Amino acid sequence: MPKGFVFLLPPGLSFEEAAAIPVNYLTAWLMLVKQGSVQKGDKVLIHAVAGGVGQAALQICRSRGAEVLGTASASKHGRLKELGVAHCIDYHQQDFETEVKRITSGRGVDLILDAVGGESYKKSYNSLASLGRLMMFGISSFSSGDSRSLLSVAKGFLQMPSFKPIALMNQTEAWQGSTWAIFGTAKNC
C-alpha cells in the first residue's frame, strides 16, 4: 500500500469502523462535491439513503445546504426524517420517478446518486432537472437476495440504458460513473 493511502487509526474507532470511512464518505464526497458540484439549494435524490454511502451523502448534503430526497423502505422513514431527509420515498410501494416529479412540481432534481442500476438508471435519468447530474456507482439490482444469480444479472443488464454519444451531446443532463477506487488501482495497492 502506498504511504499516501495509510492513516493512523483514530482513537476510539475499530478497524472495521475506520475502514468504512473511505468506502462510504470518500465515495459520497467524490460524487457530491468533486464530480457533482452540489450547491446550497440543490435538490438531491439519494437511493438507499439508509445505507453507508447514503448516510454519508446525507450528511454532506446537509452540510452544503442541499435538500435531500431519499429512497428507503418505509420502516426507516421516521429515523431518516430525524436525520434530515426532506422527502422519503418507499421504493417498495412508490415509483420514485413519479414521486420526484410530484415533489418537485415536474422540475426534477439536480443530482442523483444511484447504486441500484438496471431500470433504475433510466428512471433516475428521467428524474433529472435540466443540467442535472446522475452519479452511478453500483448495480445492486444484479443481486436478488443474498446472492448473485445469472438471471438477476441478465435482467439488470437488459434493463440498463444504452448510451448514444451523439444523442447525449444534444442533452443538458450528465451521466457519470464513480468509485472511490480512483485513488489507487489493484496494481499499486
XYZ file of C-alpha atoms in Angstrom:
189
model
C 0.000 0.000 0.000
C 1.480 3.412 -0.893
C 2.213 5.625 2.134
C -0.279 8.253 0.972
C -3.121 5.766 1.430
C -2.274 4.837 5.018
C -3.547 6.764 8.038
C -3.225 6.295 11.776
C -6.259 4.655 13.355
C -8.160 7.392 15.221
C -8.659 6.704 18.941
C -11.970 5.037 19.734
C -12.507 3.534 16.267
C -12.296 -0.147 15.467
C -10.514 -1.303 12.310
C -13.934 -2.036 10.773
C -15.294 1.437 11.586
C -12.176 3.130 10.260
C -12.294 1.059 7.060
C -15.845 2.295 6.407
C -14.762 5.933 6.304
C -13.055 5.905 2.900
C -15.523 3.439 1.425
C -18.604 5.409 2.447
C -17.518 9.001 2.928
C -14.954 9.270 0.171
C -17.364 7.690 -2.317
C -20.092 10.160 -1.316
C -17.678 13.130 -1.263
C -16.326 12.394 -4.735
C -19.800 12.097 -6.244
C -21.354 15.074 -4.492
C -18.533 17.597 -4.194
C -15.816 16.793 -6.741
C -17.923 15.414 -9.587
C -21.425 16.655 -8.801
C -20.651 20.177 -7.544
C -23.509 20.053 -5.049
C -24.568 23.561 -4.029
C -26.789 25.185 -1.433
C -30.410 24.856 -2.551
C -29.809 21.853 -4.827
C -32.295 19.005 -4.650
C -30.518 15.646 -4.391
C -32.065 12.184 -4.713
C -30.099 9.553 -2.812
C -31.053 5.949 -3.495
C -30.603 3.669 -0.462
C -30.232 6.708 1.778
C -30.286 4.464 4.865
C -27.104 2.635 3.758
C -23.488 3.539 4.421
C -22.850 5.716 1.347
C -26.389 7.092 1.630
C -25.854 8.241 5.219
C -22.514 9.816 4.333
C -24.135 11.559 1.352
C -26.986 12.821 3.529
C -24.522 14.409 5.965
C -22.525 16.012 3.158
C -25.702 17.362 1.519
C -26.907 18.828 4.799
C -23.535 20.491 5.420
C -23.718 22.002 1.922
C -27.327 23.206 2.279
C -28.842 20.793 -0.254
C -32.335 19.344 0.142
C -32.405 15.526 0.190
C -34.994 13.183 -1.230
C -34.213 9.575 -0.392
C -35.377 6.091 -1.253
C -35.646 3.570 1.569
C -38.113 1.069 2.966
C -40.969 2.646 4.922
C -39.755 1.243 8.255
C -36.731 3.566 8.043
C -38.553 6.789 7.128
C -39.058 8.085 10.675
C -35.370 7.931 11.541
C -34.333 9.285 8.135
C -36.564 12.336 8.603
C -34.955 12.910 12.022
C -31.561 12.813 10.287
C -32.630 15.426 7.740
C -34.178 13.686 4.719
C -36.816 16.154 3.494
C -38.779 13.614 1.419
C -38.675 9.850 1.953
C -39.822 7.571 -0.874
C -40.743 3.952 -0.140
C -39.221 2.099 -3.070
C -41.368 -0.979 -2.268
C -44.669 0.883 -2.621
C -43.937 4.031 -4.644
C -42.462 4.730 -8.045
C -39.600 7.086 -7.280
C -39.715 8.722 -10.727
C -43.371 9.662 -10.193
C -42.673 10.844 -6.647
C -39.717 13.015 -7.690
C -41.856 14.701 -10.342
C -44.652 15.242 -7.787
C -42.325 16.601 -5.082
C -40.501 18.940 -7.485
C -43.638 20.003 -9.399
C -42.248 18.359 -12.536
C -38.846 20.100 -12.404
C -36.757 17.115 -11.320
C -33.696 17.022 -9.081
C -30.237 18.491 -9.592
C -28.208 15.445 -8.591
C -28.908 11.729 -8.136
C -26.738 9.064 -6.509
C -27.790 5.663 -7.878
C -26.232 2.375 -6.774
C -29.216 0.306 -7.907
C -28.594 0.070 -11.647
C -30.711 -1.691 -14.230
C -34.016 0.055 -14.848
C -33.261 2.476 -12.005
C -30.646 4.237 -14.160
C -33.302 5.051 -16.775
C -35.812 6.245 -14.202
C -33.148 8.264 -12.398
C -32.135 9.947 -15.644
C -35.796 10.799 -16.281
C -35.923 12.365 -12.803
C -33.182 14.923 -13.504
C -33.807 18.642 -13.856
C -32.199 20.476 -16.737
C -28.417 20.436 -16.179
C -28.896 17.626 -13.641
C -26.189 15.059 -12.909
C -26.666 11.317 -12.421
C -23.896 9.567 -10.485
C -23.891 5.797 -10.999
C -21.800 3.890 -8.514
C -23.233 0.419 -8.176
C -25.596 -2.183 -9.538
C -27.331 -3.790 -6.562
C -30.200 -4.792 -8.872
C -27.891 -7.504 -10.201
C -28.308 -9.364 -6.901
C -31.526 -10.983 -5.783
C -31.471 -11.582 -2.061
C -28.177 -12.631 -0.525
C -26.518 -13.920 -3.669
C -25.979 -13.027 -7.293
C -27.850 -15.091 -9.848
C -27.254 -15.249 -13.571
C -30.945 -14.436 -14.154
C -30.763 -11.282 -11.999
C -27.603 -10.141 -13.752
C -29.109 -10.734 -17.202
C -32.358 -8.954 -16.282
C -30.493 -5.984 -14.779
C -28.153 -5.742 -17.740
C -31.021 -5.777 -20.246
C -32.844 -3.031 -18.325
C -29.849 -0.707 -18.309
C -29.917 2.183 -20.754
C -27.571 2.276 -23.676
C -25.539 5.382 -24.348
C -25.564 7.058 -27.718
C -22.854 9.751 -27.800
C -24.494 11.972 -30.430
C -27.819 11.960 -28.569
C -26.018 12.797 -25.319
C -24.375 15.822 -26.940
C -27.820 17.332 -27.506
C -28.939 16.909 -23.894
C -28.170 19.105 -20.922
C -28.087 16.363 -18.278
C -24.990 14.362 -17.388
C -24.327 10.695 -16.607
C -21.217 9.789 -14.686
C -19.800 6.711 -13.024
C -17.912 6.918 -9.764
C -15.861 4.817 -7.395
C -13.562 5.769 -4.539
C -11.006 3.370 -6.002
C -9.854 6.023 -8.480
C -7.181 6.959 -5.975
C -5.440 3.633 -6.458
C -5.517 0.610 -8.665
C -5.237 -3.065 -7.852
C -1.768 -2.905 -9.400
C -0.380 -0.424 -6.872
C -2.442 -1.231 -3.758
